[in-house]
Structure formats: structure tokens, C-alpha cells
Tab-separated table of C-alpha atoms and ligand atoms in Angstrom:
chain	number	residue	atom	x	y	z
A	1	MET	CA	32.166	32.348	-5.588
A	2	LYS	CA	30.766	28.850	-6.059
A	3	VAL	CA	27.529	28.032	-4.285
A	4	MET	CA	25.872	24.706	-3.571
A	5	VAL	CA	22.077	24.577	-3.240
A	6	VAL	CA	20.598	21.572	-1.440
A	7	GLY	CA	17.175	20.428	-2.658
A	8	SER	CA	15.181	19.549	-5.748
A	9	GLY	CA	11.974	21.604	-5.846
A	10	GLY	CA	10.614	24.823	-7.269
A	11	ARG	CA	12.001	26.723	-4.300
A	12	GLU	CA	15.525	25.476	-5.010
A	13	HIS	CA	15.119	26.290	-8.724
A	14	ALA	CA	14.221	29.878	-7.801
A	15	ILE	CA	17.189	30.080	-5.394
A	16	ALA	CA	19.586	28.709	-8.043
A	17	TRP	CA	18.179	31.124	-10.654
A	18	LYS	CA	18.536	34.143	-8.356
A	19	LEU	CA	22.061	33.119	-7.335
A	20	ALA	CA	23.035	32.873	-11.010
A	21	GLN	CA	21.906	36.510	-11.526
A	22	ASP	CA	24.457	37.690	-8.955
A	23	GLU	CA	27.780	38.709	-10.542
A	24	SER	CA	29.689	37.508	-7.508
A	25	VAL	CA	28.474	33.939	-8.191
A	26	SER	CA	30.555	32.119	-10.802
A	27	ARG	CA	28.929	28.728	-10.481
A	28	VAL	CA	25.891	27.056	-8.900
A	29	VAL	CA	25.879	23.358	-8.003
A	30	CYS	CA	22.677	21.641	-6.871
A	31	CYS	CA	22.156	18.392	-4.938
A	32	PRO	CA	20.188	16.672	-6.359
A	33	GLY	CA	18.275	19.279	-8.447
A	34	ASN	CA	15.828	18.457	-11.247
A	35	ALA	CA	15.453	18.811	-15.031
A	36	GLY	CA	14.853	22.569	-14.855
A	37	ILE	CA	17.559	23.319	-12.301
A	38	ALA	CA	20.012	21.472	-14.561
A	39	LYS	CA	19.701	24.382	-17.021
A	40	THR	CA	21.174	26.875	-14.500
A	41	ALA	CA	23.235	24.679	-12.211
A	42	LYS	CA	25.384	21.586	-12.242
A	43	CYS	CA	23.227	18.874	-10.681
A	44	LEU	CA	24.826	16.059	-8.682
A	45	PRO	CA	22.974	12.894	-7.651
A	46	VAL	CA	23.287	13.407	-3.888
A	47	ARG	CA	20.166	13.155	-1.731
A	48	VAL	CA	19.333	15.966	0.692
A	49	ASN	CA	19.634	13.728	3.750
A	50	ASP	CA	22.986	12.238	2.700
A	51	THR	CA	25.138	14.553	4.825
A	52	ALA	CA	28.404	12.750	4.034
A	53	GLY	CA	27.584	12.945	0.315
A	54	LEU	CA	26.800	16.680	0.545
A	55	LEU	CA	30.049	17.285	2.382
A	56	ALA	CA	32.071	15.364	-0.199
A	57	ALA	CA	30.338	17.140	-3.110
A	58	ALA	CA	30.807	20.611	-1.614
A	59	SER	CA	34.500	19.912	-0.977
A	60	GLU	CA	35.135	18.390	-4.424
A	61	GLU	CA	33.381	21.243	-6.196
A	62	GLY	CA	35.198	23.818	-4.042
A	63	CYS	CA	31.963	25.481	-2.888
A	64	ASP	CA	32.370	28.698	-0.909
A	65	LEU	CA	28.815	28.549	0.396
A	66	VAL	CA	26.185	25.852	0.952
A	67	VAL	CA	22.510	26.932	0.966
A	68	PHE	CA	19.890	24.542	2.328
A	69	GLY	CA	16.410	24.477	0.745
A	70	PRO	CA	14.335	21.932	2.725
A	71	GLU	CA	13.822	21.711	6.493
A	72	GLU	CA	14.491	18.034	7.055
A	73	PRO	CA	18.303	18.031	6.786
A	74	LEU	CA	18.442	21.200	8.910
A	75	VAL	CA	16.278	19.698	11.649
A	76	ASN	CA	18.531	16.621	11.520
A	77	GLY	CA	21.672	18.718	12.052
A	78	ALA	CA	23.182	18.774	8.543
A	79	ALA	CA	24.197	22.453	8.779
A	80	ASP	CA	26.136	21.749	11.997
A	81	ALA	CA	27.952	18.800	10.391
A	82	LEU	CA	28.988	20.819	7.332
A	83	ARG	CA	30.059	23.790	9.449
A	84	LYS	CA	32.099	21.530	11.668
A	85	ALA	CA	33.915	20.309	8.571
A	86	GLY	CA	34.876	23.910	7.779
A	87	LEU	CA	32.230	24.836	5.171
A	88	THR	CA	30.347	28.121	5.163
A	89	VAL	CA	26.663	27.287	5.466
A	90	PHE	CA	23.471	29.297	5.101
A	91	GLY	CA	20.895	27.483	7.227
A	92	PRO	CA	20.183	27.242	10.966
A	93	SER	CA	21.815	24.817	13.378
A	94	GLN	CA	19.889	21.811	14.652
A	95	SER	CA	19.041	23.628	17.897
A	96	ALA	CA	17.866	26.742	16.056
A	97	SER	CA	15.852	24.659	13.549
A	98	ARG	CA	13.637	23.517	16.431
A	99	LEU	CA	11.578	26.624	15.619
A	100	GLU	CA	10.187	24.498	12.774
A	101	GLY	CA	11.075	20.998	13.952
A	102	SER	CA	9.027	21.199	17.136
A	103	LYS	CA	5.735	23.075	17.342
A	104	VAL	CA	5.892	22.777	21.133
A	105	PHE	CA	9.344	24.377	21.176
A	106	ALA	CA	8.118	27.204	18.909
A	107	LYS	CA	5.018	27.885	21.019
A	108	VAL	CA	6.903	27.896	24.317
A	109	PHE	CA	9.636	30.078	22.766
A	110	MET	CA	7.058	32.594	21.512
A	111	LYS	CA	5.316	32.735	24.847
A	112	ARG	CA	8.587	33.256	26.709
A	113	HIS	CA	9.688	36.053	24.385
A	114	GLY	CA	6.349	37.840	24.076
A	115	ILE	CA	5.810	37.049	20.376
A	116	PRO	CA	2.070	37.163	19.605
A	117	SER	CA	0.590	33.749	18.843
A	118	ALA	CA	-2.615	31.747	19.439
A	119	ASP	CA	-3.345	30.493	22.989
A	120	PHE	CA	-2.433	26.831	23.339
A	121	GLU	CA	-2.033	23.732	25.480
A	122	VAL	CA	0.448	20.865	25.019
A	123	PHE	CA	-0.497	17.187	25.493
A	124	ASP	CA	1.417	13.935	25.399
A	125	ASP	CA	-1.539	11.906	26.650
A	126	TYR	CA	-4.365	11.129	24.229
A	127	GLU	CA	-7.143	10.848	26.848
A	128	LYS	CA	-6.222	14.178	28.443
A	129	ALA	CA	-6.036	15.853	25.023
A	130	ARG	CA	-9.437	14.449	24.054
A	131	ALA	CA	-11.031	15.561	27.327
A	132	TYR	CA	-9.658	19.073	26.765
A	133	VAL	CA	-10.949	19.246	23.179
A	134	GLU	CA	-14.388	18.033	24.302
A	135	GLU	CA	-14.519	20.533	27.126
A	136	LYS	CA	-13.551	23.392	24.784
A	137	ARG	CA	-16.179	22.389	22.192
A	138	GLY	CA	-15.488	25.276	19.774
A	139	PRO	CA	-13.202	25.494	16.735
A	140	LEU	CA	-9.611	24.465	17.464
A	141	VAL	CA	-6.425	23.635	15.626
A	142	ILE	CA	-4.514	20.433	16.351
A	143	LYS	CA	-0.817	20.311	15.497
A	144	ALA	CA	1.546	17.359	15.614
A	145	ASP	CA	4.713	18.443	17.407
A	146	GLY	CA	7.267	17.169	14.892
A	147	LEU	CA	7.765	17.390	11.128
A	148	ALA	CA	4.903	15.881	9.128
A	149	LYS	CA	5.555	16.969	5.534
A	150	GLY	CA	3.172	19.896	5.903
A	151	LYS	CA	0.258	17.623	6.870
A	152	GLY	CA	0.512	17.775	10.652
A	153	VAL	CA	-1.892	20.692	11.168
A	154	VAL	CA	-5.641	20.064	11.283
A	155	VAL	CA	-8.029	23.017	11.486
A	156	CYS	CA	-11.170	21.717	13.241
A	157	ASP	CA	-14.703	23.123	13.326
A	158	ASP	CA	-15.810	21.229	16.418
A	159	ALA	CA	-14.833	18.803	19.182
A	160	GLU	CA	-15.744	15.794	17.041
A	161	SER	CA	-13.322	16.588	14.213
A	162	GLY	CA	-10.753	17.567	16.851
A	163	SER	CA	-11.000	14.130	18.454
A	164	VAL	CA	-10.622	12.436	15.064
A	165	ALA	CA	-7.465	14.467	14.375
A	166	LEU	CA	-6.049	13.648	17.829
A	167	LYS	CA	-6.675	9.952	17.358
A	168	GLY	CA	-4.977	10.007	13.944
A	169	MET	CA	-1.869	11.598	15.427
A	170	MET	CA	-1.608	10.081	18.914
A	171	VAL	CA	-3.216	6.646	18.600
A	172	ASP	CA	-2.965	5.665	14.922
A	173	ARG	CA	0.458	7.360	14.729
A	174	ARG	CA	-0.126	8.741	11.227
A	175	PHE	CA	3.022	10.837	11.534
A	176	GLY	CA	5.007	8.381	13.653
A	177	ASP	CA	6.867	9.932	16.584
A	178	SER	CA	5.996	13.434	15.312
A	179	GLY	CA	2.538	12.911	16.848
A	180	ASN	CA	3.700	11.766	20.301
A	181	ARG	CA	3.008	15.282	21.522
A	182	VAL	CA	0.435	17.692	20.151
A	183	VAL	CA	-0.345	21.365	20.447
A	184	VAL	CA	-4.040	22.205	20.745
A	185	GLU	CA	-4.482	25.795	19.737
A	186	GLU	CA	-7.180	28.447	19.626
A	187	ARG	CA	-8.469	28.810	16.059
A	188	LEU	CA	-7.907	32.265	14.618
A	189	GLU	CA	-9.433	34.002	11.613
A	190	GLY	CA	-7.994	36.467	9.132
A	191	PRO	CA	-5.839	36.831	6.029
A	192	GLU	CA	-2.453	35.121	6.076
A	193	LEU	CA	0.910	36.503	5.173
A	194	SER	CA	4.317	34.906	4.634
A	195	VAL	CA	7.334	36.686	6.082
A	196	THR	CA	10.836	35.843	4.845
A	197	ALA	CA	13.796	37.237	6.793
A	198	VAL	CA	17.404	36.425	5.906
A	199	CYS	CA	19.190	36.312	9.288
A	200	ASP	CA	22.848	36.316	10.341
A	201	GLY	CA	22.402	35.462	14.016
A	202	ARG	CA	21.745	39.051	15.080
A	203	ARG	CA	20.641	41.148	12.102
A	204	HIS	CA	18.132	40.491	9.354
A	205	LEU	CA	17.208	41.485	5.827
A	206	LEU	CA	13.466	41.424	5.271
A	207	LEU	CA	12.459	40.169	1.817
A	208	PRO	CA	9.131	41.385	0.412
A	209	PHE	CA	5.974	39.884	1.922
A	210	SER	CA	4.066	37.249	0.006
A	211	GLN	CA	0.857	35.282	0.210
A	212	ASP	CA	0.468	31.554	-0.375
A	213	HIS	CA	-2.697	29.703	-1.526
A	214	LYS	CA	-2.727	26.464	0.447
A	215	ARG	CA	-6.004	24.838	-0.598
A	216	ALA	CA	-6.144	22.692	-3.728
A	217	LEU	CA	-9.198	24.329	-5.284
A	218	GLU	CA	-10.400	27.780	-6.234
A	219	GLY	CA	-12.130	29.849	-3.562
A	220	ASP	CA	-9.893	28.225	-0.899
A	221	ARG	CA	-11.791	24.964	-1.036
A	222	GLY	CA	-10.545	21.397	-1.057
A	223	PRO	CA	-7.702	19.769	0.846
A	224	ASN	CA	-4.565	21.549	2.059
A	225	THR	CA	-1.545	21.285	-0.229
A	226	GLY	CA	2.078	22.393	-0.054
A	227	GLY	CA	0.884	25.580	-1.799
A	228	MET	CA	-0.826	26.138	-5.168
A	229	GLY	CA	0.514	29.606	-5.909
A	230	ALA	CA	1.805	32.818	-4.393
A	231	TYR	CA	2.215	36.462	-5.182
A	232	CYS	CA	4.523	39.207	-3.972
A	233	PRO	CA	4.455	41.914	-2.637
A	234	VAL	CA	1.164	41.975	-0.706
A	235	PRO	CA	-0.813	45.183	-1.343
A	236	PHE	CA	-2.544	45.342	2.029
A	237	VAL	CA	0.732	45.442	3.960
A	238	GLY	CA	1.793	49.055	4.354
A	239	ARG	CA	4.878	50.417	6.041
A	240	GLY	CA	3.267	50.480	9.498
A	241	LEU	CA	2.353	46.806	9.440
A	242	ALA	CA	5.769	45.861	8.059
A	243	GLU	CA	7.441	47.689	10.938
A	244	GLU	CA	5.134	46.033	13.433
A	245	ILE	CA	6.016	42.598	12.050
A	246	GLU	CA	9.707	43.398	12.397
A	247	SER	CA	9.435	44.759	15.910
A	248	ALA	CA	6.904	42.251	17.275
A	249	VAL	CA	8.105	39.092	15.506
A	250	VAL	CA	11.436	39.133	13.656
A	251	ARG	CA	13.573	41.081	16.139
A	252	PRO	CA	12.294	39.380	19.298
A	253	ALA	CA	12.730	35.984	17.615
A	254	LEU	CA	16.353	36.754	16.716
A	255	GLU	CA	17.098	38.268	20.113
A	256	GLY	CA	15.370	35.385	21.869
A	257	MET	CA	17.311	32.748	19.935
A	258	ALA	CA	20.599	34.573	20.588
A	259	SER	CA	19.928	35.037	24.297
A	260	ASP	CA	18.890	31.375	24.598
A	261	GLY	CA	22.320	30.413	23.249
A	262	THR	CA	21.077	29.236	19.829
A	263	PRO	CA	21.648	32.171	17.481
A	264	TYR	CA	19.638	31.933	14.275
A	265	THR	CA	21.471	31.968	10.931
A	266	GLY	CA	19.350	31.263	7.878
A	267	VAL	CA	15.892	32.141	6.642
A	268	LEU	CA	13.383	32.766	9.367
A	269	TYR	CA	9.988	32.256	7.759
A	270	ALA	CA	6.964	33.323	9.752
A	271	GLY	CA	3.427	32.428	8.733
A	272	ILE	CA	1.335	35.276	10.117
A	273	MET	CA	-2.394	35.799	10.444
A	274	LEU	CA	-3.822	39.304	10.556
A	275	THR	CA	-6.602	38.804	13.093
A	276	PRO	CA	-9.043	41.482	14.275
A	277	ALA	CA	-7.044	41.497	17.539
A	278	GLY	CA	-3.704	42.061	15.747
A	279	ILE	CA	-0.934	39.995	14.189
A	280	ARG	CA	-0.420	36.407	15.335
A	281	VAL	CA	2.346	33.987	14.331
A	282	LEU	CA	0.873	30.663	13.151
A	283	GLU	CA	4.204	28.978	12.541
A	284	PHE	CA	7.902	29.453	12.035
A	285	ASN	CA	9.819	27.639	9.332
A	286	CYS	CA	13.589	27.401	9.226
A	287	ARG	CA	13.857	27.848	5.453
A	288	PHE	CA	12.479	29.678	2.426
A	289	GLY	CA	8.763	29.075	1.710
A	290	ASP	CA	7.603	26.983	-1.216
A	291	PRO	CA	6.013	28.278	-3.481
A	292	GLU	CA	6.475	31.764	-1.941
A	293	THR	CA	10.154	31.843	-2.952
A	294	GLN	CA	9.196	31.459	-6.633
A	295	ALA	CA	7.376	34.808	-6.251
A	296	VAL	CA	9.560	36.519	-3.611
A	297	LEU	CA	12.964	36.169	-5.278
A	298	PRO	CA	11.868	37.472	-8.717
A	299	SER	CA	10.380	40.494	-6.936
A	300	ALA	CA	13.180	41.169	-4.435
A	301	ASP	CA	15.958	43.635	-5.071
A	302	VAL	CA	18.784	41.568	-3.633
A	303	ARG	CA	22.103	40.093	-4.717
A	304	LEU	CA	21.408	36.687	-3.331
A	305	GLY	CA	24.900	35.159	-3.320
A	306	GLU	CA	26.483	38.115	-1.615
A	307	THR	CA	23.627	38.388	0.894
A	308	LEU	CA	23.480	34.728	1.880
A	309	LEU	CA	27.277	34.576	2.201
A	310	ALA	CA	27.259	37.663	4.442
A	311	ALA	CA	24.464	36.135	6.542
A	312	ALA	CA	26.289	32.808	6.825
A	313	ARG	CA	29.374	34.685	8.082
A	314	GLY	CA	27.374	36.778	10.564
A	315	GLU	CA	28.132	39.921	8.566
A	316	LEU	CA	24.844	41.237	7.143
A	317	SER	CA	24.977	44.976	6.513
A	318	GLY	CA	22.503	47.362	8.112
A	319	VAL	CA	20.224	47.413	5.024
A	320	ASN	CA	17.106	45.548	5.974
A	321	ARG	CA	14.672	46.021	3.082
A	322	ALA	CA	14.712	44.567	-0.430
A	323	GLU	CA	11.580	45.863	-2.162
A	324	SER	CA	11.963	46.621	-5.858
A	325	GLY	CA	8.577	47.857	-7.114
A	326	ARG	CA	8.434	44.712	-9.256
A	327	HIS	CA	5.414	42.467	-8.756
A	328	SER	CA	5.306	38.740	-9.288
A	329	ALA	CA	2.822	35.896	-9.212
A	330	CYS	CA	3.517	32.168	-9.288
A	331	VAL	CA	0.914	29.627	-10.438
A	332	VAL	CA	1.637	26.006	-9.512
A	333	LEU	CA	0.807	23.317	-12.083
A	334	ALA	CA	0.034	20.092	-10.263
A	335	SER	CA	-0.572	16.465	-11.210
A	336	ALA	CA	-4.146	15.147	-11.329
A	337	GLY	CA	-4.989	13.781	-7.873
A	338	TYR	CA	-2.501	15.942	-5.933
A	339	PRO	CA	-2.362	16.266	-2.888
A	340	GLY	CA	-3.562	12.648	-2.921
A	341	GLU	CA	-2.332	9.892	-5.241
A	342	TYR	CA	-1.041	10.849	-8.673
A	343	GLU	CA	0.724	9.428	-11.695
A	344	THR	CA	4.237	10.478	-12.745
A	345	GLY	CA	6.346	10.156	-15.904
A	346	LEU	CA	3.869	12.123	-18.055
A	347	PRO	CA	5.435	14.172	-20.880
A	348	ILE	CA	5.204	17.961	-20.517
A	349	THR	CA	4.706	20.016	-23.683
A	350	GLY	CA	5.089	23.725	-24.436
A	351	LEU	CA	8.021	24.573	-22.165
A	352	ASP	CA	10.303	25.584	-25.062
A	353	SER	CA	7.868	28.273	-26.200
A	354	LEU	CA	8.338	30.287	-22.973
A	355	SER	CA	11.041	32.867	-22.548
A	356	ASP	CA	12.325	35.018	-19.670
A	357	GLU	CA	12.131	38.100	-21.862
A	358	ASP	CA	8.345	38.054	-21.731
A	359	GLY	CA	8.405	38.461	-17.946
A	360	VAL	CA	7.878	34.749	-17.441
A	361	LEU	CA	9.980	32.377	-15.356
A	362	VAL	CA	9.431	28.642	-15.323
A	363	PHE	CA	10.487	26.986	-12.079
A	364	HIS	CA	10.553	23.209	-12.099
A	365	ALA	CA	9.231	21.608	-8.908
A	366	ALA	CA	9.239	17.921	-9.856
A	367	THR	CA	10.439	17.051	-13.343
A	368	ARG	CA	13.048	14.794	-14.888
A	369	GLU	CA	14.506	14.105	-18.286
A	370	ASP	CA	13.381	10.870	-19.869
A	371	GLY	CA	14.718	10.001	-23.318
A	372	GLY	CA	15.032	13.651	-24.379
A	373	ARG	CA	11.607	14.606	-23.031
A	374	THR	CA	10.802	16.465	-19.826
A	375	VAL	CA	8.326	14.448	-17.779
A	376	THR	CA	6.436	14.912	-14.513
A	377	ALA	CA	8.063	13.500	-11.379
A	378	GLY	CA	5.860	14.557	-8.450
A	379	GLY	CA	2.688	16.257	-7.234
A	380	ARG	CA	3.614	19.871	-7.746
A	381	VAL	CA	5.291	19.803	-11.156
A	382	LEU	CA	5.981	23.400	-12.234
A	383	GLY	CA	5.669	26.916	-10.872
A	384	ILE	CA	5.099	29.505	-13.589
A	385	THR	CA	5.960	32.992	-12.369
A	386	GLY	CA	4.933	36.158	-14.167
A	387	THR	CA	6.608	39.458	-13.299
A	388	GLY	CA	5.674	43.042	-14.108
A	389	PRO	CA	5.058	46.571	-12.877
A	390	SER	CA	1.758	45.576	-11.221
A	391	LEU	CA	0.180	42.434	-9.796
A	392	GLU	CA	-2.336	42.518	-12.643
A	393	VAL	CA	0.392	42.433	-15.302
A	394	ALA	CA	2.317	39.743	-13.407
A	395	LEU	CA	-0.803	37.564	-13.160
A	396	GLY	CA	-1.681	38.138	-16.824
A	397	ARG	CA	1.795	36.997	-17.874
A	398	ALA	CA	1.758	33.974	-15.585
A	399	TYR	CA	-1.647	32.754	-16.797
A	400	ALA	CA	-0.821	33.409	-20.481
A	401	ALA	CA	2.261	31.212	-20.034
A	402	VAL	CA	0.243	28.549	-18.195
A	403	ARG	CA	-1.964	28.235	-21.277
A	404	ALA	CA	1.083	27.267	-23.354
A	405	VAL	CA	2.059	24.350	-21.097
A	406	SER	CA	0.338	21.048	-20.691
A	407	PHE	CA	0.599	17.510	-19.395
A	408	ARG	CA	-2.146	14.959	-18.930
A	409	GLY	CA	-4.439	15.832	-16.034
A	410	MET	CA	-2.596	19.098	-15.223
A	411	HIS	CA	-4.497	21.115	-12.657
A	412	PHE	CA	-4.002	24.609	-11.254
A	413	ARG	CA	-5.954	27.343	-9.514
A	414	ARG	CA	-7.306	30.147	-11.686
A	415	ASP	CA	-7.691	32.555	-8.787
A	416	ILE	CA	-4.116	33.091	-7.561
A	417	GLY	CA	-3.812	36.686	-6.345
A	418	THR	CA	-7.274	37.711	-7.470
A	419	ARG	CA	-8.387	38.713	-3.990
A	420	ALA	CA	-5.468	41.131	-3.790
A	421	LEU	CA	-6.255	42.821	-7.116
A	422	GLY	CA	-7.580	46.301	-6.579
A	423	VAL	CA	-6.528	46.454	-2.912
A	424	ALA	CA	-4.690	49.709	-2.271
A	425	GLY	CA	-1.189	49.492	-0.764
B	501	AMP	P1	1.143	25.619	9.722
B	501	AMP	O1	1.722	24.377	9.095
B	501	AMP	O2	1.350	25.768	11.181
B	501	AMP	O3	1.411	26.835	8.878
B	501	AMP	O4	-0.416	25.521	9.502
B	501	AMP	C1	-0.951	25.305	8.230
B	501	AMP	C2	-2.142	26.196	8.054
B	501	AMP	O5	-3.097	25.910	9.062
B	501	AMP	C3	-1.872	27.692	8.196
B	501	AMP	O6	-1.376	28.267	7.030
B	501	AMP	C4	-3.248	28.190	8.534
B	501	AMP	O7	-4.031	28.311	7.364
B	501	AMP	C5	-3.803	27.085	9.392
B	501	AMP	N1	-3.611	27.398	10.816
B	501	AMP	C6	-2.540	27.116	11.609
B	501	AMP	N2	-2.731	27.566	12.868
B	501	AMP	C7	-3.947	28.154	12.883
B	501	AMP	C8	-4.727	28.817	13.893
B	501	AMP	N3	-4.310	28.925	15.140
B	501	AMP	N4	-5.926	29.289	13.519
B	501	AMP	C9	-6.404	29.152	12.267
B	501	AMP	N5	-5.719	28.548	11.281
B	501	AMP	C10	-4.510	28.044	11.576
B	502	LIG	N1	4.202	27.517	1.602
B	502	LIG	C1	4.329	27.235	2.963
B	502	LIG	C2	5.609	26.686	3.369
B	502	LIG	O1	6.596	26.773	2.663
B	502	LIG	O2	5.698	26.122	4.450
């Protein structure tokens, strides 16, 4: 089969790479892709929000399946439009994508279906929200309702920082209409876990658990980023916890979406916190995680083309686990200044010296070709994934490969996965 991947980041590179490993996939096309993806897939210059362009490209290329990477086109209804035109699409409908597109929708949905989550209140009035935050005093989390490029969540220590966050969203309109409504949530504590379930509307296939590293600097300091690295699987998640996550989160979410008349087809990503009081869902996303996917797919025992096609057709088999015993760790190489301002167009050296055979995979997040050289084209530039029989080996391979690569100002965290080392499974 021929598969089209929509997107241009490290996540889409990992998806294209995994699809190409599947014998049932004869060709991968990517819109728009990047310099690294171009080595595994045919890249076409169609933007992710150009639905008419995606439709034309998928038809011209004779694609049997379209797989969406990013959330924005899904939340805007691109999967519905392509399905309506007769294409087979892996990605939720616009109504089902509200699980990510509206924090208020997700919170109300979870409450209604008994899915454990932080206590919350919803506000569309700034003064009322501020009065509530001041009355509460303690640590809170403020979330803009709509999409905000991963920046719409502010974890606050006190009422003062809470008020500043509210003003930024509701008065200064930092995220435009996305901040018209906010969720004010109880602040929880505990390790976080990323859950990736491939869903066909009713059934799911659980991919191995992973852990992201969201802060820019070592020791979880510095500003929040899109993610500076991830590893998979997570040693502190045993069988019991995995089953609890399926029965308390994944199944009720799928059943709830189906019974609400918006069955969920696509990746259901749940960001979970393991609090002293039990598991709590922090957020749902309607797509694969980034950079989690760059660690999850190399570790997972799954034929991705076959699986995503079956899910898109509502025909997933009963198998719902994909662990392989293979460990992986992805280290993100970012531009100087990221997540703030950064320069682009800087030449990257050392990429040719790396080879898959050494248990190393190089996923391009934001690169382009410029006069025969590969140059930087964004904040998160590359994800270097090491794989191996243990997390330690995977990390060793990833960091050895990182040492071979460089571009001016390149920065990365040296402590990806280190907290998990030595934790028994
Ligand atoms: P989200 O975009 O909803 O995943 O939130 C981004 C990050 O904010 C999460 O990965 C957590 O680290 C943090 N966060 C979100 N909700 C809470 C909460 N209720 N308590 C503590 N931290 C939270
Ligand atoms: N890494 C977190 C996310 O993909 O939303």
C-alpha cells in the first residue's frame, strides 16, 4: 500500500521510518516533510493546513491511507474532509479531536465518564477567574481552552503568578481566541507518563509507555519546551499499572466517545501523572506525541502500516500490546535560544558518520537542504534515538551519536532517562 504522512517534524520522520519497515507498505509520501524525511519518503510541498492540497496530493499519488501527524489540521476538520472525499484516514474527526482542541471539553468529558483527572473550574470572565484564584491562594494550573502551540498551560506556585497567567490569556489575549475560556485546575505532583493508544473507534492497541522531558534544562529546570527527549519503555510501569491505565483511562475514553456519538479513530495520547492518590489524566492529545514517538516507534513491536490501516477501517484485531523488549532513548538537539528566539540556516555537520546499524536513528525535526548542505530550520532540529537491550545501552548509543553531530549553538539535555536508570520494572 501507499501511505501519505502529513507533517514535517521529528514525529513524522519516525512515523515515515516505521511505515517504511512494514512489508505491506510499498511507498511513503510526506506533506511537506523535511530534509531527513526526504531520505525515506517522497516529499511534496503541501502545507499541513492546505486541505485541498492534501486531498489532491493523496489522490494523485494513489495513497491507500493518510496519516496525520500534527493536531491543528485534525482540530480544523481535515480528516473529515478527506474521508468525505473517499480517502482512508488515520486521525480523529473534528468532533473527536475536541479532546485536544478544547481543554474544557476534555475536562467535562472526563468528569462525565469517570476518568480520573484534577479538580477544576471553568471561567470565561476574567474578574471571576481572578477572584477564584485569589480565594484559592495555593498552587494552581491555568490552561487556555484552545490550541496554543503547547504554551497554553501555566503551572503556578501562588495566586499572584496565577493572576498574571490569567491576564496574559484573557485580557492580553496572548493566544487569541484560545484564551477566551480557561480551566483553573488543582496542581498535582508526581512523575509523568505518556500513553499512546492506536484506536479504531472501539478497540485499541496500546504502544509502549514513554516519558518526555519538557523543561529546557537539566534537572527539569528552565522554561517548558515541546519536549527535549524521551525514552521508552518506562521501567516503573509494571503490568498492574498498565492494566489500570487501560481500564481507568483508555477504555472509558473510547466508550465515552462512542456513546457520545463521536467515535475516536486515531492515536489517543494521554499525559498521565502518577500522584500519591492514584493516576490522573493531565491532558489528552489527538495525535502521536513529539518527541515520544521518536522513542516509542523504534521500541514497539508493530507493523505500522497494517495497524494504522486496520484502525482507520475500524478493524483492529484483538491484540492490544506491542512491547518488544527493545529499549530506546531520544535526545533532542535544539537551536541556541529555543524555546525563545533562535537563528536558523546553520549548517549541521557529522550526520553522514551515523548509521542505523549501530543502534542509532537520526530523526530530523526541522532541517532543510541548502546548496547541498543540511541546515537548521527550527527550534528543535534533530532527535537522535539510540536503541538497545537496556535503557542504559540505548542512552549510551544516543549520547555517543550526539557527540558526532554539531551545529553552532546546539544545545541538548545530558540527563534524558537518567532518573529511570536503575529503577526495577
Ligand atoms: P498539558 O499541555 O496539559 O500536558 O500540560 C503541560 C504540562 O503542564 C504537563 O506535562 C505537566 O507537567 C503540567 N501540568 C498540567 N496539568 C497539571 C496539573 N494539574 N498539575 C501539575 N502539573 C500539570
Ligand atoms: N511531548 C508532548 C506532546 O507531544 O504533546
